[in-house]
Coordinates of C-alpha atoms in Angstrom, one line a residue:
M1 CA -8.4 -33.5 0.8
K2 CA -10.4 -30.4 -0.2
I3 CA -12.3 -30.4 -3.6
N4 CA -13.7 -27.2 -4.8
L5 CA -16.9 -28.1 -7.2
H6 CA -19.1 -25.9 -8.8
K7 CA -22.3 -25.5 -7.1
N8 CA -24.2 -26.7 -10.6
A9 CA -21.7 -29.7 -11.3
R10 CA -23.1 -33.0 -11.4
T11 CA -20.4 -35.6 -11.3
T12 CA -17.2 -35.7 -9.0
P13 CA -13.0 -35.9 -9.9
A14 CA -13.7 -39.8 -9.3
Q15 CA -16.4 -40.3 -11.8
R16 CA -15.1 -37.7 -14.5
A17 CA -11.6 -40.0 -13.9
F18 CA -14.1 -43.1 -14.7
I19 CA -15.5 -41.7 -17.7
Q20 CA -12.2 -41.1 -19.0
D21 CA -10.9 -44.5 -18.2
N22 CA -13.4 -46.5 -19.5
T23 CA -13.1 -45.7 -23.4
H24 CA -14.5 -49.0 -24.4
M25 CA -18.1 -48.5 -23.1
N26 CA -20.2 -46.2 -25.2
I27 CA -21.7 -43.0 -23.8
T28 CA -25.0 -44.2 -23.1
D29 CA -24.2 -47.1 -20.8
L30 CA -21.8 -44.5 -19.0
A31 CA -24.5 -42.2 -18.6
M32 CA -26.8 -44.5 -17.2
R33 CA -24.0 -46.3 -14.6
I34 CA -23.3 -42.3 -13.3
G35 CA -26.6 -41.0 -13.5
V36 CA -26.0 -38.1 -15.7
S37 CA -26.7 -37.0 -19.1
E38 CA -25.1 -38.1 -22.2
T39 CA -23.9 -34.6 -22.8
T40 CA -22.3 -34.4 -19.4
V41 CA -20.2 -37.8 -20.9
R42 CA -19.6 -36.3 -23.8
R43 CA -17.9 -33.3 -22.2
W44 CA -15.6 -34.8 -19.7
K45 CA -14.7 -37.9 -22.1
N46 CA -12.8 -35.5 -24.5
R47 CA -10.9 -33.9 -21.6
D48 CA -7.4 -34.8 -19.9
F49 CA -8.3 -33.0 -16.4
V50 CA -10.6 -33.8 -14.0
F51 CA -10.9 -30.9 -11.7
D52 CA -12.9 -27.9 -12.3
K53 CA -11.0 -24.4 -13.9
S54 CA -11.2 -21.2 -12.2
H55 CA -15.0 -19.5 -12.9
T56 CA -13.0 -16.0 -12.6
P57 CA -14.3 -13.6 -15.9
R58 CA -11.0 -13.6 -17.8
H59 CA -12.0 -10.0 -18.9
I60 CA -13.3 -8.3 -16.3
K61 CA -15.8 -5.5 -17.4
T62 CA -15.3 -1.9 -16.3
A63 CA -16.4 1.5 -16.9
L64 CA -12.5 2.8 -16.9
Q65 CA -10.7 2.7 -20.1
P66 CA -7.2 2.2 -20.6
A67 CA -6.5 5.5 -20.4
D68 CA -8.8 6.5 -17.3
E69 CA -7.1 3.5 -15.6
L70 CA -3.5 5.3 -15.9
A71 CA -4.6 8.6 -15.1
A72 CA -6.4 7.0 -11.8
V73 CA -2.8 5.0 -10.8
L74 CA -0.7 8.1 -11.8
F75 CA -2.8 10.7 -9.9
R76 CA -2.9 8.1 -6.9
S77 CA 0.7 7.6 -6.7
A78 CA 2.1 11.4 -7.5
L79 CA -0.4 13.7 -5.5
L80 CA -1.3 11.2 -2.8
L81 CA -5.4 11.5 -3.3
S82 CA -7.2 9.4 -1.1
L83 CA -9.9 7.2 -2.8
D84 CA -12.9 9.8 -2.3
D85 CA -10.3 12.6 -3.5
L86 CA -9.4 10.9 -6.6
L87 CA -12.7 9.8 -7.3
Q88 CA -13.9 13.7 -7.6
V89 CA -10.7 14.5 -9.6
M90 CA -11.3 11.6 -12.0
R91 CA -15.0 12.6 -12.2
R92 CA -14.2 16.3 -12.6
F93 CA -11.7 16.1 -15.3
I94 CA -11.0 12.3 -16.7
S95 CA -14.2 10.1 -16.7
P96 CA -17.5 11.4 -15.4
R97 CA -19.1 7.8 -15.4
C98 CA -16.2 6.8 -13.0
S99 CA -17.7 4.7 -10.1
R100 CA -16.2 4.8 -6.5
S101 CA -16.1 0.5 -6.3
G102 CA -14.9 0.5 -10.3
L103 CA -12.0 2.8 -9.2
N104 CA -11.1 1.1 -6.1
R105 CA -11.1 -2.3 -8.0
C106 CA -8.9 -0.6 -10.6
L107 CA -6.4 0.6 -7.7
V108 CA -6.3 -3.1 -6.1
R109 CA -5.6 -4.5 -9.5
Y110 CA -2.3 -2.3 -10.0
G111 CA -1.6 -2.8 -6.0
V112 CA -2.0 1.3 -5.0
S113 CA -5.0 0.7 -3.0
R114 CA -3.2 1.7 0.5
L115 CA -1.4 4.9 1.0
A116 CA 1.8 5.0 3.4
A117 CA 1.4 7.5 6.2
V118 CA 2.6 10.9 5.2
Q119 CA 2.8 12.1 8.9
K120 CA 5.7 9.3 9.5
E121 CA 7.9 11.2 6.6
V122 CA 8.1 14.2 8.1
P123 CA 9.5 15.7 11.2
F124 CA 6.9 18.4 11.8
G125 CA 3.2 18.0 13.0
L126 CA 0.7 18.8 9.8
K127 CA -2.1 19.2 11.9
D128 CA -2.0 22.8 12.8
Y129 CA -5.4 25.3 12.8
R130 CA -2.9 28.3 12.2
G131 CA -1.8 27.4 8.8
T132 CA -1.7 24.6 6.1
Y133 CA 0.9 22.5 4.2
F134 CA 1.2 22.3 0.3
Y135 CA 2.3 19.0 -1.3
Y136 CA 3.9 19.4 -4.8
S137 CA 4.2 16.9 -7.2
K138 CA 5.8 16.8 -10.9
I139 CA 5.3 14.1 -13.9
D140 CA 7.2 14.1 -17.1
L141 CA 5.1 12.6 -19.6
P142 CA 6.3 12.1 -23.4
A143 CA 5.2 14.4 -25.7
P144 CA 1.9 14.7 -27.4
V145 CA 1.5 13.6 -31.3
G146 CA 2.3 16.1 -33.4
W147 CA 4.6 17.8 -30.6
R148 CA 8.3 17.7 -30.4
E149 CA 9.0 18.4 -26.6
P150 CA 8.1 16.2 -23.4
V151 CA 5.4 18.3 -21.1
S152 CA 5.6 18.7 -17.5
I153 CA 2.6 18.5 -15.3
H154 CA 2.8 20.4 -11.9
G155 CA 0.5 19.5 -9.3
L156 CA 0.3 21.7 -5.8
M157 CA -2.5 20.2 -3.4
D158 CA -3.8 21.6 0.3
Y159 CA -3.0 19.1 2.4
T160 CA -5.7 20.0 4.8
F161 CA -8.5 21.2 2.8
R162 CA -7.8 19.7 -0.2
Y163 CA -7.7 22.5 -2.9
L164 CA -5.7 21.0 -6.2
F165 CA -4.0 23.4 -8.5
V166 CA -2.6 21.8 -12.0
D167 CA -0.4 23.7 -14.6
I168 CA 0.8 21.8 -17.7
G169 CA 3.2 23.1 -19.8
D170 CA 6.3 22.2 -21.6
Y171 CA 8.8 19.8 -20.0
S172 CA 11.3 21.4 -17.5
P173 CA 14.0 19.5 -15.7
V174 CA 13.6 21.4 -12.8
P175 CA 10.5 22.4 -10.5
D176 CA 8.1 25.4 -11.5
T177 CA 8.7 27.9 -8.8
G178 CA 7.1 30.2 -10.6
F179 CA 3.6 28.3 -10.4
L180 CA 4.6 27.8 -6.4
D181 CA 4.9 31.7 -6.1
R182 CA 1.5 32.1 -8.1
V183 CA -0.5 29.4 -5.6
I184 CA 0.9 30.5 -2.6
A185 CA 0.8 34.1 -3.4
E186 CA -3.0 34.1 -4.1
Y187 CA -4.0 31.6 -1.7
P188 CA -6.0 33.0 1.2
F189 CA -4.6 30.8 4.2
T190 CA -1.4 30.8 5.6
V191 CA 0.8 28.2 4.5
F192 CA 3.5 26.5 6.3
G193 CA 5.8 24.6 4.0
V194 CA 5.8 22.5 0.9
L195 CA 6.0 18.9 0.8
F196 CA 7.3 17.3 -2.2
A197 CA 9.0 13.8 -3.5
D198 CA 10.7 13.1 -6.8
P199 CA 9.5 13.6 -10.0
I200 CA 7.8 10.7 -11.6
V201 CA 9.6 10.0 -15.2
F202 CA 8.6 7.5 -17.8
E203 CA 11.3 5.5 -19.5
D204 CA 10.0 6.8 -23.1
S205 CA 9.2 10.8 -21.8
G206 CA 12.4 12.0 -24.0
T207 CA 13.5 13.8 -20.5
G208 CA 17.2 12.1 -21.0
P209 CA 18.9 9.8 -18.5
G210 CA 20.3 10.3 -14.8
N211 CA 18.2 11.2 -11.7
P212 CA 14.8 12.5 -12.0
G213 CA 15.4 13.8 -8.3
R214 CA 18.6 15.2 -8.1
Y215 CA 18.2 18.7 -8.4
H216 CA 14.5 18.7 -8.0
G217 CA 14.8 18.4 -3.8
S218 CA 17.5 20.7 -3.8
V219 CA 15.7 23.6 -5.8
V220 CA 12.5 23.2 -3.5
S221 CA 14.2 23.0 -0.6
A222 CA 16.2 26.2 -1.5
W223 CA 12.9 28.0 -2.9
C224 CA 11.4 27.1 0.7
R225 CA 14.4 28.3 2.8
G226 CA 14.1 31.9 0.8
R227 CA 10.7 32.5 1.7
G228 CA 10.5 31.2 5.5
L229 CA 9.0 27.9 4.7
A230 CA 9.3 24.4 5.8
S231 CA 9.9 21.7 3.5
G232 CA 9.6 17.9 3.6
Y233 CA 11.1 15.1 1.4
L234 CA 8.9 12.2 1.0
N235 CA 10.2 9.0 -0.2
F236 CA 7.2 8.8 -2.6
P237 CA 6.3 6.9 -4.8
G238 CA 7.9 3.6 -4.0
P239 CA 9.9 1.0 -5.6
S240 CA 6.7 -1.2 -6.3
A241 CA 4.5 2.3 -6.9
R242 CA 6.9 2.6 -9.6
Q243 CA 6.3 -0.8 -11.1
Q244 CA 3.0 -0.4 -11.2
L245 CA 3.0 2.8 -13.2
N246 CA 5.1 1.5 -15.8
R247 CA 2.9 -1.4 -15.9
A248 CA -0.6 0.9 -16.0
W249 CA 1.8 2.4 -18.9
Q250 CA 2.4 -0.3 -21.2
V251 CA -1.2 -1.7 -20.5
A252 CA -2.5 1.8 -21.7
G253 CA -0.4 1.4 -25.2
E254 CA 0.1 4.5 -27.8
P255 CA -3.7 5.0 -28.1
G256 CA -4.5 5.3 -24.5
R257 CA -1.6 7.2 -23.4
A258 CA -2.8 9.5 -26.7
A259 CA -6.1 9.9 -25.2
L260 CA -5.2 10.7 -21.6
R261 CA -2.8 13.5 -23.4
S262 CA -6.1 14.6 -25.2
K263 CA -7.7 14.7 -22.0
L264 CA -5.1 16.7 -20.2
F265 CA -4.8 19.2 -23.0
N266 CA -8.2 19.7 -23.9
G267 CA -9.9 19.0 -20.7
D268 CA -11.4 21.1 -17.9
W269 CA -7.7 21.6 -16.7
T270 CA -7.5 25.2 -18.5
R271 CA -11.0 26.4 -17.6
V272 CA -11.3 25.8 -13.6
P273 CA -11.7 29.2 -12.3
W274 CA -8.6 30.4 -10.2
L275 CA -8.5 29.1 -6.2
Q276 CA -11.7 26.8 -6.9
P277 CA -11.7 23.5 -5.4
Y278 CA -12.4 20.4 -7.5
N279 CA -15.1 19.0 -4.9
R280 CA -17.9 21.3 -3.6
E281 CA -20.7 18.1 -2.8
L282 CA -19.1 15.6 -1.3
A283 CA -18.2 15.4 2.4
L284 CA -14.7 13.9 3.2
R285 CA -14.1 11.8 6.5
A286 CA -10.4 13.6 6.5
L287 CA -12.4 16.7 6.7
R288 CA -15.0 15.4 9.5
R289 CA -17.7 14.8 7.4
K290 CA -17.3 18.3 5.4
T291 CA -16.8 19.4 1.8
P292 CA -13.9 21.4 1.3
Y293 CA -15.9 24.6 1.0
Q294 CA -17.7 24.0 4.2
A295 CA -14.4 22.8 6.3
L296 CA -12.5 26.5 4.7
R297 CA -15.6 28.7 5.7
S298 CA -16.3 26.9 9.0
H299 CA -12.4 27.2 9.7
Y300 CA -12.6 30.7 9.1
T301 CA -15.1 31.6 11.4
L302 CA -13.1 29.9 14.2
F303 CA -9.9 31.2 13.4
P304 CA -10.0 34.3 11.0
G305 CA -6.4 35.4 12.4
S306 CA -4.8 32.1 10.3
F307 CA -6.0 33.9 6.6
K308 CA -4.1 36.6 5.0
G309 CA -7.6 38.3 4.7
K310 CA -11.5 37.1 4.0
P311 CA -11.0 34.9 0.5
E312 CA -14.0 36.7 -1.2
R313 CA -13.4 33.9 -3.8
L314 CA -13.7 31.3 -1.6
I315 CA -16.5 31.8 1.0
A316 CA -19.7 33.9 -0.3

């Protein structure tokens, strides 16, 4: 029988049982009989178990507040950001003190530390030097304090060069095609298509019952067909990821949700210059150890024909 004892334990389960069974012996005699201190005897004499309990901390110390954890799980599930990408987004817009290890532990606790392979979900190749693909996501959040209507967060991420565009506005039951038009029209790199998934809707978002993805996919697909772009549906996030999202939503509580809404509406989202990446310093493994800025500049040098023109705002 395997017994797990603390490394500083001075008694075995058999000795502890002996202390508890011999109630007629005084503490001094028991301590001399076993060879431990009287304090140890008193401790085990008043207990009804003989094995060590778990020594895992009940409250794990973390720099992430409930609102930060909710944002991490939300962006991970909605935008399919890698750990490095998510770290840069969190540091830029949500929590400047966020560490990579702390963020990874948060994702592990909520069961979203692994991402499904996107390539398996679409019938065409995503690695093409002539252009790129965007991933479009939509999140519906309950109305901020003092507002009457819920809000919608529209995210568009360059799948190849990791450029992220976000638009936050009033709730819309359908995708924001105007947002898609603006980004793709201004983006200097050729766009082949748009990947999308069902919108994320929370139970108390105030958007009403029904299937949130019923018209979402048809609108995005029709918009892509009208512009000669490919479209691909991704079955993300799955049922387990949605359960973890709701769990993070409940754990955050109203104070955490209010803090997240405050960061979204009063943070740097509205002050980020148009067509600026969220990361200019950290080299990503997906970009062969280059930053998004370096990767785009190198790509322009090698394949200038894949751009609509020299992207002056991105490449100095």
